Amino acid sequence: AYEIIAGDWSSDVCSSDLFPSHDRCLTLLMHDTEDLIYIINKKGTAWLELTADGSINVYGKNDINIRAAHDLNLHADANVNIHAGDTIRMYAGSTIHSQTKTHLATAGDLYNLNAGVVGIRSGGKMDIRSISGSWETVSNLRMKLGSLEVTADSSINLKSGENSGWTATRLS
């Protein structure tokens, strides 16, 4: 194993052959027999580890920032997993483009879609299901349908202005 230590050289800990105490030393460890490279700062608040199995582990007590003047590309032959203890924020100056075979979005409490224009298109069947809900527009709502079937367990109430031109036919 090769170990490069910078720190308080008067300290017995840093000058010993033992793994140094992180509160006193900056460490770069290259371990041949374990096939490991480990870099840690003096306070232990940031480290980088390259392991024998090919993993790269990075830790930062505060932020970890990556920036590229051009593209930043992430690729995994298996899954890409992102977990946040609070919020995930994404911003694009122009467009966020997502392409997938299946897109699943799950929200425990609220899923809010807020945009100037929202377009929903389906090449096949589209189901919208809810325990309860409402649909409100400030202006007109236009729907172009081949036919419309509404089923309710109890009653259906349609309300509009006097000159709406609505007609309803009760089906048996």
Coordinates of C-alpha atoms in Angstrom, one line a residue:
A1 CA 0.0 0.0 0.0
Y2 CA 1.1 3.5 -0.7
E3 CA 0.0 6.3 1.5
I4 CA 0.7 10.0 1.0
I5 CA -0.1 12.1 4.0
A6 CA 0.0 15.9 4.4
G7 CA -0.8 17.4 7.7
D8 CA 0.5 18.0 11.2
W9 CA 3.8 16.2 10.9
S10 CA 4.6 16.8 14.5
S11 CA 1.6 14.6 15.4
D12 CA 2.4 11.0 16.3
V13 CA -0.7 9.8 14.5
C14 CA 0.3 11.3 11.2
S15 CA 3.9 10.1 11.4
S16 CA 2.9 6.6 12.4
D17 CA 2.3 3.7 10.1
L18 CA -1.3 3.5 11.2
F19 CA -4.2 4.8 9.0
P20 CA -4.2 8.6 9.9
S21 CA -6.8 10.4 12.0
H22 CA -8.9 12.5 9.6
D23 CA -9.1 15.4 12.0
R24 CA -5.3 15.9 11.7
C25 CA -4.3 14.7 8.3
L26 CA -5.1 14.9 4.6
T27 CA -4.8 11.5 3.1
L28 CA -4.3 9.8 -0.3
L29 CA -4.3 6.1 0.0
M30 CA -3.3 3.8 -2.9
H31 CA -3.7 0.2 -1.7
D32 CA -2.2 -2.4 -4.2
T33 CA -3.4 -5.6 -2.4
E34 CA -6.9 -4.2 -1.9
D35 CA -7.0 -2.5 -5.3
L36 CA -8.3 0.7 -3.7
I37 CA -7.6 4.4 -4.1
Y38 CA -9.0 6.7 -1.3
I39 CA -8.7 10.4 -0.9
I40 CA -10.1 12.3 2.1
N41 CA -9.7 15.8 3.3
K42 CA -8.4 16.8 6.7
K43 CA -11.8 17.1 8.4
G44 CA -13.4 14.0 6.7
T45 CA -16.1 16.2 5.2
A46 CA -15.3 15.2 1.6
W47 CA -13.8 12.0 0.2
L48 CA -13.4 10.0 -3.1
E49 CA -13.0 6.2 -3.2
L50 CA -12.2 4.0 -6.2
T51 CA -12.9 0.4 -5.3
A52 CA -11.8 -3.0 -6.6
D53 CA -15.2 -3.8 -7.9
G54 CA -15.2 -0.7 -10.2
S55 CA -17.4 1.5 -8.0
I56 CA -16.5 5.2 -7.6
N57 CA -17.9 6.6 -4.4
V58 CA -17.9 10.4 -3.7
Y59 CA -19.1 12.1 -0.5
G60 CA -19.4 15.8 0.3
K61 CA -20.8 17.0 3.6
N62 CA -22.2 20.0 1.8
D63 CA -22.6 20.2 -2.0
I64 CA -21.2 18.2 -4.9
N65 CA -21.0 20.3 -8.1
I66 CA -20.3 19.2 -11.6
R67 CA -20.1 21.6 -14.5
A68 CA -19.3 21.2 -18.2
A69 CA -18.8 24.0 -20.7
H70 CA -20.7 21.8 -23.2
D71 CA -22.7 18.6 -22.7
L72 CA -22.8 16.6 -19.5
N73 CA -23.6 13.0 -20.3
L74 CA -24.7 10.3 -17.9
H75 CA -25.0 6.7 -19.1
A76 CA -25.7 3.5 -17.2
D77 CA -26.1 0.1 -18.7
A78 CA -28.7 -0.6 -16.0
N79 CA -30.6 1.9 -13.9
V80 CA -30.1 5.6 -13.1
N81 CA -31.3 6.1 -9.5
I82 CA -31.8 9.6 -8.1
H83 CA -33.0 10.0 -4.5
A84 CA -33.5 13.3 -2.7
G85 CA -34.4 13.7 1.0
D86 CA -36.4 16.8 0.0
T87 CA -36.8 18.3 -3.5
I88 CA -35.5 17.5 -7.0
R89 CA -35.3 20.7 -9.1
M90 CA -34.6 20.6 -12.8
Y91 CA -34.3 23.6 -15.0
A92 CA -33.8 23.9 -18.8
G93 CA -33.4 27.2 -20.6
S94 CA -35.4 25.8 -23.5
T95 CA -36.9 22.2 -23.4
I96 CA -36.9 19.1 -21.2
H97 CA -37.2 16.2 -23.6
S98 CA -38.0 12.8 -22.2
Q99 CA -38.4 9.7 -24.4
T100 CA -39.2 6.3 -23.0
K101 CA -41.2 3.2 -23.6
T102 CA -43.3 3.7 -20.4
H103 CA -43.5 6.8 -18.3
L104 CA -44.8 6.4 -14.7
A105 CA -45.2 9.3 -12.4
T106 CA -46.4 8.8 -8.8
A107 CA -47.1 11.4 -6.2
G108 CA -48.2 10.6 -2.7
D109 CA -50.0 13.8 -2.1
L110 CA -50.1 16.2 -5.1
Y111 CA -49.1 16.0 -8.7
N112 CA -49.4 19.6 -10.1
L113 CA -48.9 20.3 -13.8
N114 CA -48.7 24.1 -14.4
A115 CA -48.0 25.4 -17.9
G116 CA -49.3 28.0 -20.3
V117 CA -50.5 25.3 -22.6
V118 CA -50.9 21.6 -21.7
G119 CA -51.3 19.1 -24.5
I120 CA -52.1 15.5 -23.9
R121 CA -52.1 13.1 -26.9
S122 CA -52.7 9.4 -26.9
G123 CA -52.2 7.1 -29.9
G124 CA -54.6 4.6 -28.3
K125 CA -56.9 4.5 -25.3
M126 CA -56.7 7.2 -22.6
D127 CA -58.0 6.6 -19.1
I128 CA -58.4 9.3 -16.4
R129 CA -59.3 7.9 -13.0
S130 CA -59.8 9.6 -9.7
I131 CA -61.5 9.0 -6.3
S132 CA -63.0 12.5 -6.6
G133 CA -62.1 15.6 -8.6
S134 CA -63.1 18.7 -10.5
W135 CA -62.4 20.5 -13.7
E136 CA -62.5 24.2 -13.8
T137 CA -61.7 26.7 -16.6
V138 CA -61.8 30.4 -16.6
S139 CA -62.7 30.5 -20.2
N140 CA -64.0 28.0 -22.7
L141 CA -63.6 24.2 -22.6
R142 CA -63.7 22.6 -26.1
M143 CA -63.8 18.9 -26.6
K144 CA -64.0 17.2 -30.0
L145 CA -65.2 13.7 -29.6
G146 CA -66.5 10.8 -31.7
S147 CA -68.9 10.2 -28.8
L148 CA -69.1 10.8 -25.1
E149 CA -70.3 8.3 -22.5
V150 CA -70.7 9.5 -18.9
T151 CA -71.6 7.0 -16.2
A152 CA -72.5 7.9 -12.6
D153 CA -73.7 5.8 -9.7
S154 CA -76.1 8.5 -8.5
S155 CA -76.6 11.7 -10.5
I156 CA -75.0 13.9 -13.2
N157 CA -75.4 17.7 -13.1
L158 CA -74.5 19.8 -16.1
K159 CA -74.8 23.6 -15.6
S160 CA -74.2 26.4 -18.0
G161 CA -75.5 29.8 -19.0
E162 CA -79.0 30.3 -20.4
N163 CA -77.9 30.3 -24.0
S164 CA -75.5 27.3 -23.8
G165 CA -77.3 25.3 -26.5
W166 CA -76.7 22.1 -24.5
T167 CA -79.1 19.3 -24.9
A168 CA -79.1 16.1 -22.9
T169 CA -80.6 12.8 -23.8
R170 CA -81.4 10.3 -21.1
L171 CA -80.4 6.8 -22.1
S172 CA -82.1 3.8 -20.5

